[in-house]
XYZ file of C-alpha atoms in Angstrom:
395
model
C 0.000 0.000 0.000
C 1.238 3.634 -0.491
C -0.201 6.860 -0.015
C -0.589 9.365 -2.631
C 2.727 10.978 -2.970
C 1.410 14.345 -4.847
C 0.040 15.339 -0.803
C 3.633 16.030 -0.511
C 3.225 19.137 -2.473
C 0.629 21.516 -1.085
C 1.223 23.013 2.427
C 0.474 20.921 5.601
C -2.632 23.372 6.870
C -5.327 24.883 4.635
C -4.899 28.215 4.463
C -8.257 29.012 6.522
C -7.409 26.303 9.010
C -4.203 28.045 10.141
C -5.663 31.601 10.126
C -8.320 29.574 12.695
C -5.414 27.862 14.476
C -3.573 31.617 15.198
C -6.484 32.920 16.090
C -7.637 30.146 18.679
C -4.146 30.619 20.262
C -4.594 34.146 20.332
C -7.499 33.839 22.323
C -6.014 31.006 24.965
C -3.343 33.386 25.873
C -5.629 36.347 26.113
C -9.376 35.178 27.348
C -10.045 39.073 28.431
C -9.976 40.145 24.573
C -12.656 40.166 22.293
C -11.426 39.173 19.162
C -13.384 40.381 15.976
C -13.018 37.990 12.935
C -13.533 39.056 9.438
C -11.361 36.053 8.146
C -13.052 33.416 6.763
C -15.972 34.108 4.584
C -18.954 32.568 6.399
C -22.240 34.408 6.372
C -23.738 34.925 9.504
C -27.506 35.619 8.983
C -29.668 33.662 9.793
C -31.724 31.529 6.341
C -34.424 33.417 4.833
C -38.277 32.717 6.677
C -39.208 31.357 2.881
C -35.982 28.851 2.940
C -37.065 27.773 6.753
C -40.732 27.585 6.066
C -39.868 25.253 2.764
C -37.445 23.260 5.251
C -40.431 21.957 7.863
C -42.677 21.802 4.908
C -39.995 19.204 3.727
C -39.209 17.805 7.274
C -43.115 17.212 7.711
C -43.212 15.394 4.288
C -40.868 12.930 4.900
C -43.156 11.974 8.379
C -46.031 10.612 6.223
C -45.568 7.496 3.981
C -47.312 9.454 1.325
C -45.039 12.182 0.646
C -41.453 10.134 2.000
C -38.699 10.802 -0.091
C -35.886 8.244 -0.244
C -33.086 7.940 -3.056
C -33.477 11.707 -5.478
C -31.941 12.013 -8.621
C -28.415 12.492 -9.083
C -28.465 15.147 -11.134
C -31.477 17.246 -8.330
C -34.890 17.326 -8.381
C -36.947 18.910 -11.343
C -38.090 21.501 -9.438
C -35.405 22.688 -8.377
C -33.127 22.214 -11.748
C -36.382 24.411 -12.931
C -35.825 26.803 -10.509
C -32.855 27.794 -11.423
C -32.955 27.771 -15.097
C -35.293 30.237 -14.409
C -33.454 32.341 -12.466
C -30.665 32.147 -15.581
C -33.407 33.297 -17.948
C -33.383 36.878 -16.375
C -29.263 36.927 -17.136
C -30.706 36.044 -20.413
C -29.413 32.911 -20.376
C -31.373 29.860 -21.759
C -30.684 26.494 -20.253
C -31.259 23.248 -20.509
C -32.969 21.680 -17.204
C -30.752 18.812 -17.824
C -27.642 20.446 -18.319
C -27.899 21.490 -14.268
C -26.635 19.343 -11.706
C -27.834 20.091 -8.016
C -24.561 19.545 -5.787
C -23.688 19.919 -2.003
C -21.637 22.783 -3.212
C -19.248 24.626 -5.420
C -16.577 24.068 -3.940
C -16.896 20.182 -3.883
C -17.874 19.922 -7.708
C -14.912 22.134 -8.150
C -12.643 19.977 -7.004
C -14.439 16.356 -8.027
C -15.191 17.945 -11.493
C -11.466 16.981 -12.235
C -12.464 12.976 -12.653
C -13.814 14.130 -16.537
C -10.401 15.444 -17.226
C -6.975 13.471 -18.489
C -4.672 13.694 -15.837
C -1.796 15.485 -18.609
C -4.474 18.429 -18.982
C -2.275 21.577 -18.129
C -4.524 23.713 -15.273
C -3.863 27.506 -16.357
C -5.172 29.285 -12.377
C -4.663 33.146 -11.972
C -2.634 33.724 -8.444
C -3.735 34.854 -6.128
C -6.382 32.457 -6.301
C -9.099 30.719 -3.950
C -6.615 27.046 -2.465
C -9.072 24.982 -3.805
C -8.183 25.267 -7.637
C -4.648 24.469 -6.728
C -4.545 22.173 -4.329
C -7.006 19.619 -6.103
C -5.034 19.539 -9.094
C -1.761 19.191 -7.516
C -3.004 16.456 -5.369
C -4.194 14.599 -8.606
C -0.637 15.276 -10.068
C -1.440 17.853 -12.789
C 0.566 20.811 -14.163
C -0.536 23.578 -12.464
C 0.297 27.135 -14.650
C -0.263 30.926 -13.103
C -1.387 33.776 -14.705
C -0.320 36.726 -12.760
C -2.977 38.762 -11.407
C -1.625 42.097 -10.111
C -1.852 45.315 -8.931
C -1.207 46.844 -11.943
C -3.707 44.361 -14.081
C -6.238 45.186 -11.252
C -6.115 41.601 -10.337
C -8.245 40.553 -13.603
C -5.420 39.076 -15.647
C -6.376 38.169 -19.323
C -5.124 35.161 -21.391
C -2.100 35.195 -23.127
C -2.084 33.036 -26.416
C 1.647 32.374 -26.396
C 0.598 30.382 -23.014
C -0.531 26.861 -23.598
C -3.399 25.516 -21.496
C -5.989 22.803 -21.230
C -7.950 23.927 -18.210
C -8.610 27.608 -17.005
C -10.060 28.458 -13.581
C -11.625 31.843 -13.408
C -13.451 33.138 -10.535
C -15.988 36.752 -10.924
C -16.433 38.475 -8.634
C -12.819 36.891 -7.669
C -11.908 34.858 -4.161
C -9.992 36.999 -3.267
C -9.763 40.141 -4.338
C -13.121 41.003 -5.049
C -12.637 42.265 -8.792
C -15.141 41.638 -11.432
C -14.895 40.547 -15.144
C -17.091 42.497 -17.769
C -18.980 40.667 -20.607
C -16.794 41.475 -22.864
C -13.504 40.413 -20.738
C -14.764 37.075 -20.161
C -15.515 36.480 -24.354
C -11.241 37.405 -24.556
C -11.308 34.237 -22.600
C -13.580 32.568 -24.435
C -12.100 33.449 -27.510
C -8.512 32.223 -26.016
C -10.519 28.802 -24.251
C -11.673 27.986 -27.928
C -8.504 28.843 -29.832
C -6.834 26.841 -27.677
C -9.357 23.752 -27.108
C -9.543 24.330 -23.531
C -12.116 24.451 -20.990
C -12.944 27.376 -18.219
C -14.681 26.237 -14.914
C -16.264 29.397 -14.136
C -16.324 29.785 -10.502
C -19.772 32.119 -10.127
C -20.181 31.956 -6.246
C -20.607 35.524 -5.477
C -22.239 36.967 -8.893
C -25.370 37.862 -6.273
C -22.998 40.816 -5.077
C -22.694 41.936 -8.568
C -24.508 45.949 -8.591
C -22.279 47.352 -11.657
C -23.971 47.187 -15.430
C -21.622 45.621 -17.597
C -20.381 42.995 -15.229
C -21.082 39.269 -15.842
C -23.294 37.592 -13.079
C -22.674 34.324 -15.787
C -19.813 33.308 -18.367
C -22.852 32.186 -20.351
C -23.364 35.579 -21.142
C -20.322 35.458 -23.475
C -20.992 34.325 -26.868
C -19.700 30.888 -27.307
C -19.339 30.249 -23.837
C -21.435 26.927 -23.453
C -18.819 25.385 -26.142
C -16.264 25.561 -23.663
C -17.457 26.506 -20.111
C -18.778 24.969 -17.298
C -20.260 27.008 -14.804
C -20.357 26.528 -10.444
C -22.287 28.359 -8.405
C -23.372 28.091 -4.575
C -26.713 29.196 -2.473
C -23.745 29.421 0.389
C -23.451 33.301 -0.184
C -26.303 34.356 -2.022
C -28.392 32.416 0.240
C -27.111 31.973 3.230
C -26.387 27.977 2.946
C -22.564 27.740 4.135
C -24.088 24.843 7.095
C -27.059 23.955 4.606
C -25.186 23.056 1.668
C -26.326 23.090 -1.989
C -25.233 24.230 -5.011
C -25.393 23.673 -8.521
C -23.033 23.238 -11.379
C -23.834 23.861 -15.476
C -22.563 21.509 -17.917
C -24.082 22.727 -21.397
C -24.748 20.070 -23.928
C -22.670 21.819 -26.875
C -19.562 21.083 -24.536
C -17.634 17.939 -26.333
C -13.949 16.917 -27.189
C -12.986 13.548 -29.072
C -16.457 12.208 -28.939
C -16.887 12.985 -25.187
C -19.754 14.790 -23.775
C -18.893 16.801 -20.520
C -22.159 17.011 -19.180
C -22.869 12.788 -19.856
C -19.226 12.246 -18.381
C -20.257 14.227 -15.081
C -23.481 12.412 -14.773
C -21.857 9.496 -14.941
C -19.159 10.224 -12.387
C -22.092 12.209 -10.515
C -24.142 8.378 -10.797
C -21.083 6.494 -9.395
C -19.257 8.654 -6.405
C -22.936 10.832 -5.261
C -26.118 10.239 -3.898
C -27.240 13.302 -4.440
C -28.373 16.516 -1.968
C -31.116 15.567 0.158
C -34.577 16.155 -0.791
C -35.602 18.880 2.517
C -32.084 20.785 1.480
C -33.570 21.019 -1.936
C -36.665 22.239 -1.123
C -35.156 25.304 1.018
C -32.704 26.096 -1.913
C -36.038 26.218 -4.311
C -37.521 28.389 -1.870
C -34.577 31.213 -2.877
C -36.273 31.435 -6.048
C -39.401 32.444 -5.149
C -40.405 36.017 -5.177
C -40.956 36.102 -1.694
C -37.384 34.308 -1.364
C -35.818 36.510 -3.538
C -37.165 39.524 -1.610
C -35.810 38.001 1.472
C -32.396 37.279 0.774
C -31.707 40.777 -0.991
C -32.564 42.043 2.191
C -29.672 40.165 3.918
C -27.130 40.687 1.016
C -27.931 44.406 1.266
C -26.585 43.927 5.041
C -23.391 42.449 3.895
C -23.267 45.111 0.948
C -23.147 48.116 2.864
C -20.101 46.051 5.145
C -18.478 46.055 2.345
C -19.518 49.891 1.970
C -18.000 50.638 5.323
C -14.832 48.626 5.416
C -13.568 50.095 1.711
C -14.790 53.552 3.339
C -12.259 52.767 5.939
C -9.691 51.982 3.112
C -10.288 55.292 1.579
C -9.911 57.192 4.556
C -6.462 55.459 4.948
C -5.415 56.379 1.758
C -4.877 52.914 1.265
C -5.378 50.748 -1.885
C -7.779 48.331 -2.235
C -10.251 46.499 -4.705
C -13.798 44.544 -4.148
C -15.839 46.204 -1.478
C -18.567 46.905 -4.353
C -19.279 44.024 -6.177
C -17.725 41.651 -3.440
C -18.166 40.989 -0.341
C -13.974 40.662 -0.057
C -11.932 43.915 0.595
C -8.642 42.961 -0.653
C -5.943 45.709 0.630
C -2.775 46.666 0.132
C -0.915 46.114 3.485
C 0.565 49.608 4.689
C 3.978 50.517 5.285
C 4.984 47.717 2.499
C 4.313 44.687 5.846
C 4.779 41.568 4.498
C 0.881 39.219 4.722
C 1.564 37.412 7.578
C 2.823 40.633 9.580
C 0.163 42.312 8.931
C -2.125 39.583 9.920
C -0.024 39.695 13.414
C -0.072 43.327 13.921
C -3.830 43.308 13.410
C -4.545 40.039 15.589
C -1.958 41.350 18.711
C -3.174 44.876 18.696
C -6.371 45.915 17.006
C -7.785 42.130 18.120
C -9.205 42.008 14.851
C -8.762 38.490 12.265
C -8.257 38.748 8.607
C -7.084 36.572 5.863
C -3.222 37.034 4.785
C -3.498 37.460 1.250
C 0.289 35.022 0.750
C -2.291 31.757 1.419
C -3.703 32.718 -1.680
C -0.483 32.620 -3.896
C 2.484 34.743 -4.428
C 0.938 37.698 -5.695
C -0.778 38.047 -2.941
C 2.344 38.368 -0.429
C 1.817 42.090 0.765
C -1.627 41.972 0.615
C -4.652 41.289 2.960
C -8.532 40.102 2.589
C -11.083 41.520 4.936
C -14.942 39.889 4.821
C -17.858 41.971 4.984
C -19.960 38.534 6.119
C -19.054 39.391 9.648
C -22.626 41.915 11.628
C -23.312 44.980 11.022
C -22.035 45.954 14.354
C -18.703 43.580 14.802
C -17.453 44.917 11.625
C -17.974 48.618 12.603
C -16.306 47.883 15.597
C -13.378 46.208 13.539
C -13.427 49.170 11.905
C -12.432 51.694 14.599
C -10.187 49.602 15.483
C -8.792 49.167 12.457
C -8.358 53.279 12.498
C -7.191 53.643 15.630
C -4.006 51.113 15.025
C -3.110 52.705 11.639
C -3.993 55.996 12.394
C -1.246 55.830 15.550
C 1.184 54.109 13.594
């Protein structure tokens, strides 16, 4: 027996895992301070009344024979596949029912999507980027390439035809940094994806935070983009579902290579490793689509919106450099006084008490800078705020 080797070659601790483990230590050796965390980028409202009324609807149906669910589909229930190709049409995208496939979450089917794909595919990622992408791919023993995403690109890097790629991660409104592709960025990397016979997996997590005209909430929205994308996306921050879990994933039919069709590939990997999201889980992610779930949830992305608002406000009154904080929910800064990540994180932790995400863990472009979430409440992330001030304002 022997263990996969290719584990030898991402770091020991997940990146959020260690900013967790520093944290926790901070607060053993100092129980009398409150320590604010805007780290890790889990929502904190409570699910929607329509999502929670939908849930014991569900709970109560599996109590009578009549309405007891056992074994769903794979690929999700139809009303909830329905659901969301509905919610696509007012992108203006048309879908296929069946070319949706209900998950547990993105970032799962980001990572399991990889059984479709040859294990020589070259993975093209832009750095900084979300672990995930990375680690996955290394840990199946694949080529992992970097497209630089800087401050000077405004961390939206755009493809380079001299580069030679078989897979290309891209993530709008971006994990980390909060920028944004426009339509017509994302068809350059369309354009490049086909030229090139690649494939983008279009990480579309946060397009609910999306308030700018212009901006893609969808790659579909590029011409050509359902001959060469496949699309993830996640109630966990639109919704509120980060301990629910769902998600979906979009495999369009027109996406084939050699004979091979993605989307009959994934349902047949989906058939053989999954068992599918269970049927009450479903029912509260339907529930989102609603008009009275739609209402809902604006209500509590609005919360985390105007965060955002005042942590970039904070930023500006620094006079220091930042993106996100409008179409994200991720403030990702440029750490003052040219700190390195990490010392920043420390100077923050030890004497503003307050927890952020070093933006190194996300790649070396992101060594000197730092993420703040706006997921944190209203009132722990004003207080973060002022503190915030008061530490670089006396520096």
């Amino acid at each position: 027996m022997k263990f996969n080797e290719n584990f030898k070659d991402i770091a020991e601790n997940y990146l959020f895992a260690e900013v967790a483990d520093r944290a926790a230590k901070y607060t053993a050796a100092h129980p009398d301070k409150k320590v604010l965390k805007l780290g890790i980028g889990d929502v904190t409202l409570p699910l929607a009344p329509a999502v929670i009324s939908a849930l014991h609807s569900a709970v109560d149906e599996m109590a009578v024979k009549e309405s007891f669910k056992g074994y769903g589909p794979y690929e999700g229930y139809g009303f909830l596949r329905e659901g969301i190709k509905d919610y696509y049409k007012h992108m203006g995208v048309e879908l296929a029912a069946d070319e949706i496939f209900v998950s547990d979450g993105a970032k799962s089917d980001l990572g399991n999507i990889l059984d479709i794909f040859a294990k020589n595919n070259t993975v093209l990622v832009p750095d900084p980027v979300y672990p995930v992408y990375v680690d996955t791919n290394v840990m199946a023993g694949r080529k992992v390439i970097f497209a630089n995403a800087t401050k000077e690109n405004g961390f939206l890097p755009m493809p380079d035809y001299k580069v030679e790629a078989d897979v290309i991660y891209i993530c709008s409104p971006n994990n980390p940094t909060g920028a944004a592709y426009s339509v017509e960025q994302l068809a350059e990397w369309v354009k490049y994806a086909r030229e090139k016979g690649a494939v983008i997996l279009y990480d579309a997590a946060y397009e609910s935070f999306i308030s700018e005209e212009g901006l893609a909430r969808s790659i579909y929205q590029a011409e050509g983009a359902k001959e060469c994308a496949i699309e993830f996306c996640s109630f966990s921050k639109t919704a509120g579902f980060t301990g629910t879990r769902c998600g979906y994933t979009v495999i369009p039919h027109a996406l084939e290579s050699n004979g091979f069709s993605a989307n009959k590939l994934w349902f047949r990997r989906q058939a053989t490793k999954f068992n599918g999201v269970p049927y009450i889980i479903q029912r509260g992610a339907a529930a989102v689509f609603t008009a009275e779930g739609q209402a809902q949830i604006k209500e509590n992305l609005a919360v985390y919106k105007r965060n955002a608002a005042v942590i970039a406000e904070c930023m500006d009154g620094l006079g220091i450099w930042y993106t996100g904080g409008k179409n994200s929910p991720y403030i990702w800064l440029k750490c003052p006084d040219d700190m390195g990540s990490w010392q920043f994180f420390d100077l923050l932790l030890n004497e503003a008490q307050v927890v952020g995400t070093p933006g190194a863990g996300f790649g070396k472009n992101g060594e000197g800078f730092f993420r703040l979430t706006a997921f944190g409440s209203k009132d722990t992330t004003a207080e973060a705020v002022e503190r915030i001030k008061r530490v670089l304002k006396n520096r």
